[in-house]
Coordinates of C-alpha atoms in Angstrom, one line a residue:
M110 CA -0.3 -46.2 9.2
N111 CA -1.8 -44.7 12.3
A112 CA -5.5 -44.7 12.8
P113 CA -7.2 -41.3 12.5
D114 CA -7.4 -39.2 15.7
T115 CA -11.1 -39.3 16.3
S116 CA -10.7 -36.7 19.1
L117 CA -10.0 -34.0 16.6
L118 CA -12.6 -31.3 16.1
L119 CA -13.6 -29.3 13.0
S120 CA -11.6 -26.4 14.4
D121 CA -8.5 -28.6 14.3
G122 CA -9.3 -29.5 10.8
I123 CA -9.4 -25.9 9.8
V124 CA -6.1 -25.2 11.4
G125 CA -4.6 -28.2 9.7
R126 CA -6.0 -27.2 6.4
L127 CA -4.3 -23.7 6.8
R128 CA -1.1 -25.6 7.3
D129 CA -1.7 -27.6 4.1
W130 CA -2.0 -24.3 2.2
G131 CA 1.4 -23.2 3.6
V132 CA 0.1 -20.6 6.0
R133 CA 2.8 -19.6 8.4
R134 CA 0.9 -17.2 10.6
V135 CA -2.6 -15.9 11.2
F136 CA -3.3 -12.4 12.5
G137 CA -6.2 -12.1 14.9
Y138 CA -7.8 -11.1 18.1
A139 CA -9.6 -13.3 20.7
G140 CA -13.3 -13.6 21.3
D141 CA -15.7 -16.2 22.7
G142 CA -17.1 -16.9 19.2
I143 CA -13.8 -18.4 18.1
D144 CA -12.7 -20.1 21.4
P145 CA -12.6 -23.6 19.8
L146 CA -10.5 -22.3 17.0
L147 CA -8.1 -20.6 19.5
A148 CA -7.8 -23.9 21.3
A149 CA -7.0 -25.6 18.0
F150 CA -4.2 -23.1 17.4
R151 CA -2.9 -23.9 20.9
R152 CA -2.9 -27.6 20.1
A153 CA -1.1 -27.0 16.8
G154 CA 1.9 -25.7 18.8
G155 CA 2.5 -22.6 16.7
D156 CA 2.2 -24.1 13.2
P157 CA 0.7 -21.9 12.0
E158 CA 1.5 -19.2 14.5
L159 CA -1.2 -17.0 15.9
V160 CA -0.2 -13.3 16.0
T161 CA -2.4 -11.1 18.1
A162 CA -2.8 -7.5 17.2
R163 CA -4.3 -4.9 19.5
H164 CA -7.4 -4.5 17.5
E165 CA -9.1 -6.6 14.8
E166 CA -8.7 -3.8 12.2
M167 CA -5.0 -4.0 12.7
A168 CA -5.2 -7.8 12.3
A169 CA -6.8 -7.4 8.9
F170 CA -4.3 -4.8 7.9
M171 CA -1.5 -7.2 9.0
A172 CA -3.0 -9.9 6.8
S173 CA -3.1 -7.4 3.8
G174 CA 0.5 -6.3 4.7
H175 CA 1.6 -10.0 4.8
A176 CA 0.2 -10.5 1.3
K177 CA 2.0 -7.3 0.1
T178 CA 5.3 -8.0 1.7
T179 CA 5.6 -11.7 1.1
G180 CA 3.4 -12.5 -1.9
E181 CA 1.6 -15.1 0.1
V182 CA -2.0 -15.3 1.2
G183 CA -2.7 -13.2 4.3
V184 CA -5.0 -14.8 6.9
C185 CA -6.9 -13.0 9.6
L186 CA -9.2 -14.3 12.4
A187 CA -11.9 -12.6 14.4
T188 CA -15.0 -13.4 16.5
Q189 CA -18.5 -12.5 15.4
G190 CA -20.3 -9.2 15.8
P191 CA -17.9 -6.3 16.6
G192 CA -14.8 -8.4 15.9
A193 CA -16.0 -9.2 12.4
I194 CA -17.1 -5.6 11.8
H195 CA -13.6 -4.3 12.8
L196 CA -12.0 -6.4 10.0
L197 CA -13.6 -4.4 7.2
T198 CA -11.1 -1.6 6.7
G199 CA -8.1 -3.9 6.3
L200 CA -10.0 -6.3 4.0
Y201 CA -11.1 -3.4 1.8
D202 CA -7.4 -2.4 1.6
A203 CA -6.6 -5.8 0.3
K204 CA -9.6 -5.7 -2.1
L205 CA -8.7 -2.3 -3.6
D206 CA -5.0 -3.0 -3.9
R207 CA -5.7 -6.5 -5.2
K208 CA -4.1 -8.7 -2.6
P209 CA -5.1 -12.3 -1.6
V210 CA -6.5 -12.5 2.0
V211 CA -8.7 -15.1 3.7
A212 CA -10.7 -13.9 6.7
I213 CA -12.0 -16.5 9.1
V214 CA -14.8 -15.3 11.3
G215 CA -16.8 -16.8 14.1
Q216 CA -20.6 -16.7 14.3
V217 CA -23.2 -17.4 17.0
V218 CA -24.4 -20.9 17.4
T219 CA -26.7 -22.0 14.5
T220 CA -29.7 -22.7 16.8
A221 CA -29.6 -19.0 17.7
L222 CA -29.3 -17.5 14.2
G223 CA -32.1 -15.1 13.4
S224 CA -33.0 -14.6 17.1
G225 CA -31.3 -11.3 17.6
Y226 CA -28.8 -13.1 19.8
L227 CA -25.9 -11.4 21.6
Q228 CA -23.3 -10.2 18.9
E229 CA -25.4 -11.6 16.1
V230 CA -24.8 -9.8 12.8
D231 CA -25.8 -10.8 9.3
L232 CA -22.2 -11.6 8.3
H233 CA -23.1 -12.5 4.7
T234 CA -24.6 -9.1 4.2
L235 CA -21.7 -7.5 6.1
F236 CA -19.0 -9.1 3.9
K237 CA -20.9 -9.5 0.6
D238 CA -19.0 -6.6 -1.1
V239 CA -15.5 -6.8 0.3
C240 CA -15.4 -10.6 0.1
G241 CA -17.9 -11.0 -2.8
Q242 CA -15.7 -13.3 -4.8
Y243 CA -16.1 -16.1 -2.2
L244 CA -18.1 -15.9 1.0
Q245 CA -19.3 -19.1 2.6
T246 CA -20.5 -20.5 6.0
V247 CA -19.3 -23.9 7.2
V248 CA -22.4 -25.9 8.0
S249 CA -20.9 -29.4 8.5
P250 CA -17.6 -31.1 9.1
E251 CA -17.8 -32.9 5.7
Q252 CA -18.0 -29.5 4.0
F253 CA -15.2 -27.6 5.7
P254 CA -12.3 -28.7 3.4
L255 CA -14.2 -27.5 0.4
V256 CA -14.9 -24.1 1.9
V257 CA -11.3 -23.6 3.0
D258 CA -9.9 -24.8 -0.3
N259 CA -12.2 -22.6 -2.4
A260 CA -11.5 -19.6 -0.2
F261 CA -7.7 -19.9 -0.8
R262 CA -8.0 -20.8 -4.5
T263 CA -10.4 -17.8 -5.1
A264 CA -8.2 -15.4 -3.2
L265 CA -5.1 -16.4 -5.2
D266 CA -6.9 -16.5 -8.5
T267 CA -8.7 -13.2 -8.2
S268 CA -6.2 -11.4 -5.9
T269 CA -9.0 -10.4 -3.5
P270 CA -10.1 -11.2 0.0
T271 CA -12.5 -14.0 0.7
C272 CA -14.3 -15.0 3.9
I273 CA -15.1 -18.2 5.8
I274 CA -17.8 -18.0 8.5
V275 CA -17.7 -20.7 11.2
P276 CA -20.5 -20.8 13.7
H277 CA -19.4 -21.6 17.3
D278 CA -21.1 -25.0 17.5
M279 CA -19.7 -26.1 14.1
Q280 CA -16.1 -25.5 15.5
K281 CA -16.7 -28.1 18.2
L282 CA -18.1 -30.9 16.1
P283 CA -15.8 -34.0 15.7
L284 CA -14.0 -34.5 12.4
P285 CA -15.2 -37.5 10.4
E286 CA -12.6 -40.2 9.8
S287 CA -13.0 -39.6 6.1
I288 CA -15.0 -37.6 3.7
P289 CA -17.8 -39.8 2.4
H290 CA -17.9 -40.7 -1.3
T291 CA -21.6 -40.0 -1.9
H292 CA -24.1 -37.7 -3.6
G293 CA -24.1 -34.2 -2.3
V294 CA -20.5 -34.3 -0.9
A295 CA -17.9 -32.6 -3.0
P296 CA -14.3 -33.8 -2.7
T297 CA -11.6 -31.2 -2.8
S298 CA -7.8 -30.7 -2.6
T299 CA -5.2 -27.9 -2.2
A300 CA -4.1 -28.3 -5.9
L301 CA -3.5 -25.0 -7.6
S302 CA -2.2 -24.1 -11.0
R303 CA -1.1 -20.7 -12.4
P304 CA -1.9 -20.1 -16.1
Q305 CA 0.4 -18.3 -18.6
V306 CA -1.7 -15.4 -19.7
L307 CA -0.8 -13.8 -23.1
P308 CA -2.8 -11.5 -25.4
V309 CA -3.9 -12.9 -28.7
P310 CA -1.4 -12.2 -31.5
A311 CA -3.7 -9.8 -33.4
D312 CA -3.9 -7.5 -30.4
L313 CA -0.1 -7.5 -30.0
D314 CA 0.1 -6.6 -33.7
R315 CA -2.3 -3.7 -33.2
A316 CA -0.4 -2.5 -30.2
V317 CA 2.8 -2.4 -32.2
E318 CA 1.2 -0.5 -35.0
L319 CA -0.2 2.1 -32.6
L320 CA 3.1 2.5 -30.8
A321 CA 5.0 2.9 -34.1
L322 CA 3.0 6.0 -34.9
G323 CA 4.0 7.9 -31.8
S324 CA 6.9 10.4 -31.7
R325 CA 6.5 11.3 -28.0
P326 CA 6.0 8.0 -26.2
A327 CA 5.4 7.6 -22.5
V328 CA 5.2 4.5 -20.3
L329 CA 3.2 4.4 -17.0
V330 CA 4.1 1.5 -14.7
G331 CA 2.1 0.2 -11.8
Q332 CA 2.3 -2.6 -9.3
G333 CA 1.4 -5.1 -12.0
A334 CA 4.9 -4.5 -13.5
Y335 CA 6.8 -5.9 -10.6
G336 CA 8.7 -8.9 -11.8
A337 CA 8.9 -7.4 -15.3
E338 CA 11.5 -4.8 -14.6
A339 CA 14.0 -5.8 -17.3
E340 CA 11.2 -6.1 -19.9
V341 CA 9.9 -2.7 -19.0
V342 CA 13.3 -1.1 -19.5
D343 CA 13.8 -3.0 -22.8
V344 CA 10.5 -1.6 -24.2
V345 CA 11.2 1.9 -22.8
E346 CA 14.6 2.0 -24.4
R347 CA 13.3 0.4 -27.6
L348 CA 10.6 3.1 -27.9
G349 CA 12.8 6.0 -26.6
A350 CA 10.1 6.7 -24.1
G351 CA 9.9 8.5 -20.8
V352 CA 8.6 6.7 -17.7
T353 CA 6.4 7.6 -14.8
A354 CA 4.9 5.4 -12.1
S355 CA 1.8 5.1 -10.0
L356 CA 2.3 5.4 -6.3
L357 CA 2.0 1.6 -6.0
G358 CA 4.5 1.2 -8.8
K359 CA 7.0 3.8 -7.5
S360 CA 9.8 1.2 -6.9
V361 CA 9.3 -0.9 -10.0
L362 CA 12.2 0.8 -11.7
D363 CA 15.3 2.5 -10.3
E364 CA 14.2 6.2 -9.9
T365 CA 17.8 7.3 -10.7
L366 CA 17.3 6.3 -14.3
P367 CA 17.7 9.5 -16.4
F368 CA 14.3 9.0 -18.1
H369 CA 12.4 8.2 -14.9
C370 CA 10.0 11.1 -14.1
G371 CA 8.9 9.8 -10.7
V372 CA 5.5 9.3 -9.4
M373 CA 2.4 10.7 -11.2
G374 CA -0.7 12.3 -9.8
H375 CA -1.5 14.8 -7.2
L376 CA 1.4 13.7 -5.0
G377 CA 3.7 13.3 -8.0
T378 CA 6.5 15.3 -9.7
T379 CA 6.6 18.1 -12.2
A380 CA 8.5 15.9 -14.5
S381 CA 5.7 13.3 -14.5
A382 CA 3.1 16.1 -15.1
E383 CA 5.2 17.4 -18.1
L384 CA 5.5 13.9 -19.5
M385 CA 1.8 13.2 -19.3
N386 CA 0.9 16.6 -20.6
T387 CA 3.0 16.4 -23.7
C388 CA 3.2 12.7 -24.8
D389 CA 1.3 11.5 -27.9
T390 CA 1.5 7.8 -27.1
L391 CA 1.0 6.1 -23.8
L392 CA 1.8 2.5 -22.8
I393 CA 0.2 1.6 -19.4
V394 CA 1.7 -1.5 -17.7
G395 CA 0.0 -3.0 -14.7
S396 CA -1.5 0.3 -13.5
N397 CA -5.1 1.3 -12.7
D398 CA -4.0 4.6 -11.0
P399 CA -7.1 6.7 -10.0
W400 CA -5.6 10.2 -10.6
T401 CA -7.6 10.6 -13.9
E402 CA -6.9 14.3 -14.3
F403 CA -3.2 13.6 -14.5
Y404 CA -3.5 11.3 -17.5
P405 CA -3.2 12.8 -21.0
A406 CA -6.1 15.0 -21.9
P407 CA -8.8 13.3 -24.0
G408 CA -7.7 13.1 -27.6
Q409 CA -4.1 14.0 -26.8
A410 CA -2.5 10.6 -26.8
R411 CA -3.2 7.1 -28.2
A412 CA -3.0 4.5 -25.5
V413 CA -2.1 0.8 -25.1
Q414 CA -2.8 -0.9 -21.8
I415 CA -1.4 -4.2 -20.4
D416 CA -3.2 -5.7 -17.4
I417 CA -3.7 -9.2 -16.1
A418 CA -7.3 -8.4 -15.4
A419 CA -9.3 -7.5 -18.5
R420 CA -11.8 -5.5 -16.4
N421 CA -9.1 -2.9 -15.6
I422 CA -8.5 -2.0 -19.2
G423 CA -9.8 1.4 -20.2
T424 CA -11.3 2.3 -16.9
K425 CA -9.2 5.4 -16.1
T426 CA -8.3 6.8 -19.5
E427 CA -9.1 6.3 -23.2
V428 CA -7.4 3.1 -24.4
E429 CA -7.4 2.0 -28.1
V430 CA -5.7 -1.4 -27.6
G431 CA -6.0 -3.6 -24.6
L432 CA -3.6 -6.4 -23.9
T433 CA -4.8 -8.8 -21.3
G434 CA -1.9 -10.7 -20.0
D435 CA 1.0 -11.1 -17.6
A436 CA 3.2 -8.0 -17.8
K437 CA 6.5 -9.9 -18.2
D438 CA 5.4 -12.2 -21.0
T439 CA 3.3 -9.6 -22.7
L440 CA 6.2 -7.0 -22.7
A441 CA 8.6 -9.6 -24.0
A442 CA 6.2 -10.4 -26.9
L443 CA 5.8 -6.7 -27.6
R444 CA 9.5 -6.1 -27.6
D445 CA 10.1 -9.0 -30.0
R446 CA 7.6 -7.6 -32.4
L447 CA 9.0 -4.1 -32.1
D448 CA 12.4 -5.5 -33.1
T449 CA 11.2 -7.8 -35.8
R450 CA 9.2 -5.0 -37.5
D451 CA 12.0 -2.5 -37.1
V452 CA 9.8 0.1 -35.5
P453 CA 11.7 3.4 -35.3
R454 CA 12.6 4.9 -32.0
A455 CA 11.1 8.2 -31.0
D456 CA 12.9 11.4 -32.1
P457 CA 16.0 11.7 -29.8
Q458 CA 14.8 15.2 -29.1
W459 CA 11.9 13.8 -27.2
R460 CA 14.1 11.8 -24.9
R461 CA 16.3 14.8 -24.3
Q462 CA 13.2 16.8 -23.4
V463 CA 12.2 14.1 -20.9
E464 CA 15.6 14.0 -19.3
T465 CA 15.7 17.8 -19.0
A466 CA 12.3 17.7 -17.2
V467 CA 13.7 15.0 -14.9
R468 CA 16.8 17.1 -14.1
R469 CA 14.6 20.1 -13.5
W470 CA 12.4 18.2 -11.1
R471 CA 15.4 16.9 -9.2
D472 CA 16.7 20.4 -8.8
I473 CA 13.3 21.5 -7.4
R474 CA 13.2 18.5 -5.1
D475 CA 16.7 19.2 -3.7
Q476 CA 15.9 22.9 -3.3
R477 CA 12.7 22.2 -1.4
A478 CA 14.4 19.6 0.8
S479 CA 17.1 22.2 1.7
E480 CA 14.8 25.0 2.8
Q481 CA 14.1 25.8 6.4
P482 CA 10.8 27.0 7.8
D483 CA 10.6 30.8 7.8
G484 CA 10.3 32.6 11.1
K485 CA 9.8 29.5 13.2
E486 CA 12.4 28.1 15.6
G487 CA 12.2 24.5 16.5
L488 CA 10.4 23.3 13.4
L489 CA 11.9 21.1 10.8
N490 CA 11.1 20.9 7.1
P491 CA 9.3 17.5 6.7
Q492 CA 10.6 17.2 3.1
Q493 CA 14.2 17.4 4.4
V494 CA 13.6 14.8 7.1
V495 CA 12.3 12.2 4.6
H496 CA 14.8 13.1 1.9
A497 CA 17.7 12.6 4.3
L498 CA 16.8 8.9 4.6
S499 CA 17.4 8.3 0.9
G500 CA 21.1 7.9 1.2
L501 CA 20.9 5.8 4.4
L502 CA 18.3 3.2 3.6
P503 CA 19.6 -0.4 3.8
A504 CA 19.5 -2.3 0.6
D505 CA 17.2 -4.9 2.1
A506 CA 14.8 -2.5 4.0
L507 CA 11.1 -3.1 4.4
V508 CA 9.4 0.3 4.0
S509 CA 5.9 1.0 5.1
V510 CA 4.2 4.4 4.6
D511 CA 1.1 5.8 6.2
V512 CA -1.5 8.0 4.6
G513 CA -1.3 11.8 4.9
S514 CA 1.3 14.4 4.2
C515 CA 4.0 11.7 4.7
T516 CA 2.7 10.0 1.6
Y517 CA 3.6 13.1 -0.5
W518 CA 7.1 13.3 1.0
Y519 CA 7.6 9.5 0.4
A520 CA 6.4 9.8 -3.2
R521 CA 8.6 12.8 -4.0
F522 CA 11.6 12.8 -1.7
L523 CA 12.5 9.2 -0.7
Q524 CA 14.7 7.4 -3.2
L525 CA 14.4 3.7 -2.6
P526 CA 17.4 1.4 -3.3
P527 CA 16.8 -0.9 -6.3
G528 CA 14.8 -3.9 -5.2
V529 CA 13.3 -2.2 -2.2
R530 CA 9.5 -1.8 -2.3
G531 CA 7.4 0.7 -0.4
H532 CA 4.1 -0.6 1.0
I533 CA 1.1 1.7 1.4
S534 CA -2.7 1.6 1.4
G535 CA -2.6 2.8 -2.2
T536 CA -6.2 2.8 -3.4
L537 CA -8.2 2.8 -0.2
A538 CA -5.8 5.3 1.3
S539 CA -6.6 4.5 4.8
M540 CA -4.8 6.1 7.7
G541 CA -3.3 3.7 10.2
C542 CA -1.9 1.2 7.7
A543 CA 1.9 1.6 8.1
M544 CA 2.4 0.1 11.5
P545 CA 0.5 -3.1 10.8
F546 CA 2.1 -3.4 7.4
A547 CA 5.5 -3.1 8.9
I548 CA 4.8 -5.6 11.7
A549 CA 3.5 -8.2 9.1
G550 CA 6.6 -7.5 6.9
K551 CA 9.0 -7.9 9.8
L552 CA 7.4 -11.1 11.0
G553 CA 7.7 -12.5 7.5
H554 CA 11.3 -11.2 7.1
P555 CA 12.7 -10.9 10.7
D556 CA 16.3 -10.7 9.4
R557 CA 15.6 -7.4 7.5
P558 CA 15.2 -3.9 8.9
A559 CA 11.7 -2.3 8.8
I560 CA 11.1 1.4 8.3
V561 CA 7.8 3.2 9.0
L562 CA 6.9 6.7 7.9
A563 CA 3.8 8.0 9.7
G564 CA 2.2 11.3 10.7
D565 CA 1.1 12.1 14.3
G566 CA -2.6 11.7 13.2
A567 CA -2.0 8.1 12.1
M568 CA 0.0 7.3 15.2
Q569 CA -2.8 8.5 17.4
M570 CA -5.4 6.7 15.4
N571 CA -3.8 3.3 16.1
G572 CA 0.0 3.4 15.7
L573 CA 0.7 3.9 19.4
N574 CA -1.3 0.7 20.2
E575 CA 0.7 -1.3 17.7
L576 CA 3.9 0.1 19.0
I577 CA 3.0 -2.1 22.0
T578 CA 3.0 -5.1 19.7
V579 CA 6.5 -4.2 18.5
A580 CA 7.7 -3.9 22.1
H581 CA 6.2 -7.3 22.8
R582 CA 7.8 -9.1 19.8
W583 CA 11.1 -7.5 18.9
R584 CA 13.3 -9.7 21.0
D585 CA 12.5 -12.7 18.7
W586 CA 13.9 -10.9 15.6
P587 CA 17.4 -11.7 14.4
D588 CA 17.6 -8.1 13.2
P589 CA 15.9 -6.0 15.9
R590 CA 15.8 -2.8 13.7
F591 CA 12.3 -1.4 13.4
V592 CA 12.5 2.3 12.8
V593 CA 9.4 4.5 13.2
L594 CA 9.5 8.1 12.0
V595 CA 6.7 10.2 13.4
L596 CA 6.2 13.6 11.7
H597 CA 4.8 15.6 14.6
N598 CA 3.1 18.8 13.3
G599 CA -0.1 18.8 15.4
D600 CA -2.2 18.9 12.3
L601 CA -4.0 16.6 9.8
A602 CA -2.0 18.4 7.2
E603 CA -3.2 16.6 4.1
V604 CA -6.8 17.4 4.9
S605 CA -6.0 21.0 5.8
W606 CA -4.4 21.5 2.4
E607 CA -7.4 19.7 0.8
Q608 CA -9.8 22.1 2.5
R609 CA -7.9 25.0 0.9
E610 CA -7.4 23.5 -2.5
M611 CA -10.6 21.6 -3.2
E612 CA -13.1 23.8 -1.4
G613 CA -11.3 27.2 -1.1
D614 CA -12.0 27.0 2.6
P615 CA -9.6 27.9 5.4
R616 CA -8.2 25.3 7.7
Y617 CA -10.8 24.4 10.4
P618 CA -8.8 23.9 13.6
V619 CA -11.5 22.0 15.4
S620 CA -11.3 19.2 12.8
Q621 CA -7.6 19.4 12.1
E622 CA -5.7 19.8 15.3
V623 CA -3.9 16.7 16.6
P624 CA -3.5 16.8 20.4
P625 CA 0.1 17.0 21.6
F626 CA 1.7 13.7 22.6
P627 CA 5.2 12.7 23.8
Y628 CA 5.9 10.1 21.1
A629 CA 9.6 9.6 21.9
R630 CA 9.0 9.4 25.7
Y631 CA 6.2 6.9 25.1
A632 CA 8.6 4.7 23.0
E633 CA 11.2 4.9 25.8
L634 CA 8.5 3.9 28.3
L635 CA 8.0 0.8 26.3
G636 CA 11.7 0.0 26.4
L637 CA 12.4 1.1 22.9
G638 CA 15.0 3.6 21.6
A639 CA 13.9 7.1 20.7
A640 CA 15.1 10.6 19.7
R641 CA 13.1 13.8 19.5
I642 CA 14.6 16.2 17.0
D643 CA 13.8 19.9 16.2
E644 CA 17.1 21.1 14.7
P645 CA 18.2 20.4 11.1
G646 CA 21.7 19.5 12.1
R647 CA 20.3 16.5 14.0
I648 CA 18.3 14.9 11.2
G649 CA 21.1 12.7 9.7
E650 CA 22.4 11.8 13.2
A651 CA 18.9 10.6 14.3
W652 CA 18.5 8.4 11.2
Q653 CA 22.0 6.9 11.7
Q654 CA 21.3 6.3 15.4
A655 CA 18.0 4.6 14.6
L656 CA 19.4 2.4 11.9
A657 CA 22.3 1.3 14.1
A658 CA 20.1 0.6 17.2
D659 CA 20.0 -2.7 19.0
R660 CA 16.2 -2.5 19.4
P661 CA 13.3 -0.7 17.7
F662 CA 13.7 3.0 17.6
L663 CA 11.3 5.9 17.2
V664 CA 12.3 9.2 15.7
E665 CA 9.9 12.1 16.6
A666 CA 10.5 14.9 14.2
I667 CA 8.9 18.3 15.1
V668 CA 7.9 19.5 11.6
D669 CA 6.2 22.5 10.0
R670 CA 2.5 22.0 9.3
D671 CA 2.6 24.8 6.8
T672 CA 4.8 23.0 4.2
P673 CA 2.5 23.0 1.1
L674 CA 1.1 19.9 -0.5
L675 CA 1.1 21.5 -3.9
A676 CA 0.2 19.2 -6.8
P677 CA 2.5 19.6 -9.8
L678 CA 2.0 22.3 -12.4
Q679 CA -1.4 23.4 -11.0
P680 CA -3.2 26.1 -13.0
K681 CA -3.1 29.7 -11.7
E682 CA -6.7 29.7 -10.6
K683 CA -6.2 26.7 -8.4
V684 CA -3.3 28.3 -6.6
E685 CA -5.2 31.5 -6.2
Q686 CA -8.0 29.5 -4.6
M687 CA -5.6 28.1 -2.1
L688 CA -4.1 31.6 -1.4
A689 CA -7.6 33.0 -0.9
A690 CA -8.3 30.3 1.7
L691 CA -5.1 31.1 3.5
R692 CA -6.0 34.8 3.6
Q693 CA -8.9 33.7 5.8
E694 CA -6.6 32.1 8.3
P695 CA -5.2 34.3 11.1
D696 CA -1.8 32.7 10.8
G697 CA -1.9 31.9 7.0
D698 CA 0.9 34.2 5.9
R699 CA 3.7 31.7 6.4
A700 CA 1.9 28.9 4.4
A701 CA 1.0 31.4 1.7
A702 CA 4.6 32.5 1.3
Q703 CA 5.8 28.9 1.0
L704 CA 3.1 28.1 -1.5
R705 CA 4.1 31.1 -3.7
R706 CA 7.7 30.0 -3.5
Q707 CA 7.0 26.4 -4.5
R708 CA 4.8 27.7 -7.4
E709 CA 7.7 29.9 -8.6
Q710 CA 10.1 27.0 -8.5
E711 CA 8.0 25.2 -11.1
S712 CA 7.8 28.1 -13.5

């Protein structure tokens, strides 16, 4: 047995401990506060790999994206002060979408703490909310394994981000030959165990009794239902229910199923709105969807909710029976009880009503996707651009979607192949998430094609910078396909429509205009493939060209900013408020005509 290498530093110990936890890559950005850690990564020879983003916010988003696309803990690294502050948005994305991430952050030397030193920030105060489950500073070499292990265990156990703060002088201390066995020193290891979580039998019995009383059952699935697809379908069929999904649960089930009503909420479908407006029983599986006004009205439906976290139960709608447990095992237990007690299925008329609503929505969807902008040459229908991808998506695609109007088109118009998941900042809803998510996913699965859907606002916010990262990295990928769709409409379209709908105000050009930028030419400047399209006949051709390219490819689609973002089955007064706002806009007639047409399609 070789003697311990006494030349190793605490920074080497941290990098080695990451390797012990199975960390394959760390997303970060350099700074002098983490110079010893950077040197330790160099000495580690790429195990784990350090991936540099163009900005610390993107590094944190990549860590969140890594957790979302691989199921592993995402790790990000930044220096103190501004570097640490920049991590917050990506870490909040992980917190709100419940993904395990560990942030490692430098700090000024301990002898300068409290002096108002250069780049000194109170990091415990800064991170106490977003990393509140575990936030600790390393203060000695003997303590560091405990801090790293607890950060990883807590991130995995609570599905949240945690934070390790390492002052600069601590990083340079020598590692001890062994951890002393003495009072005040806590030994630790990387051991981890996952429990089987099941509700108590009495709660399962109560849930069956409640579900047996319903004649119009509905099931809402969220991201907590991934891995339980077969059990969800079994229970849905057993009840004779209709299904809808949260945005994060969009791809849990195959959306071509005749009883799948699509996504719920403001960006959802008319079929989903009809289902939730008329059901008398609701089973919620792994969803904490925030669109509270799109749940059944108070007193309309009796609800059962399954969630691995007890604190999520009953937080978005009235719930009579909560089942705290893993979705797969809980649904299996529920299904067995439904069979044993011979609970009758819903009236077949209810299922026929649901399937009729689904067919009606698909007709509306196809009609909207086939329309062309009125009176405007050189503008595409963004719904058509996204819908055209549905039949072309590879079966192993990695799909990342940004926040904005493209989220609506993704939710309604993109049909994902079974097994393909779309990744988005679902709860924080932060612009600029798609490019870092896709890069993290591609690095985790370099043999699979990545697809990004983004608006021009998100691309200008940070996507153009991370396109540089793609140009820098793509030659290392066995499958070089990395397709970026930019919906170029010169407008922050989602906010423009929110101004009209929520406030009754006209679009405010000063706040809404996105400056023109040559996205396709910029991609070509970086050595990537690109196409700029403004004719409907070129949409399919552009997608095929992008998906067959021998390098990353950007599709710049010049689209109509006036395509309405109309929530499903909105009351007349809400539509009138939007029309009143459009009457105040000098060029609002086109958008108003499209809004009226979409409203008529739903009637």
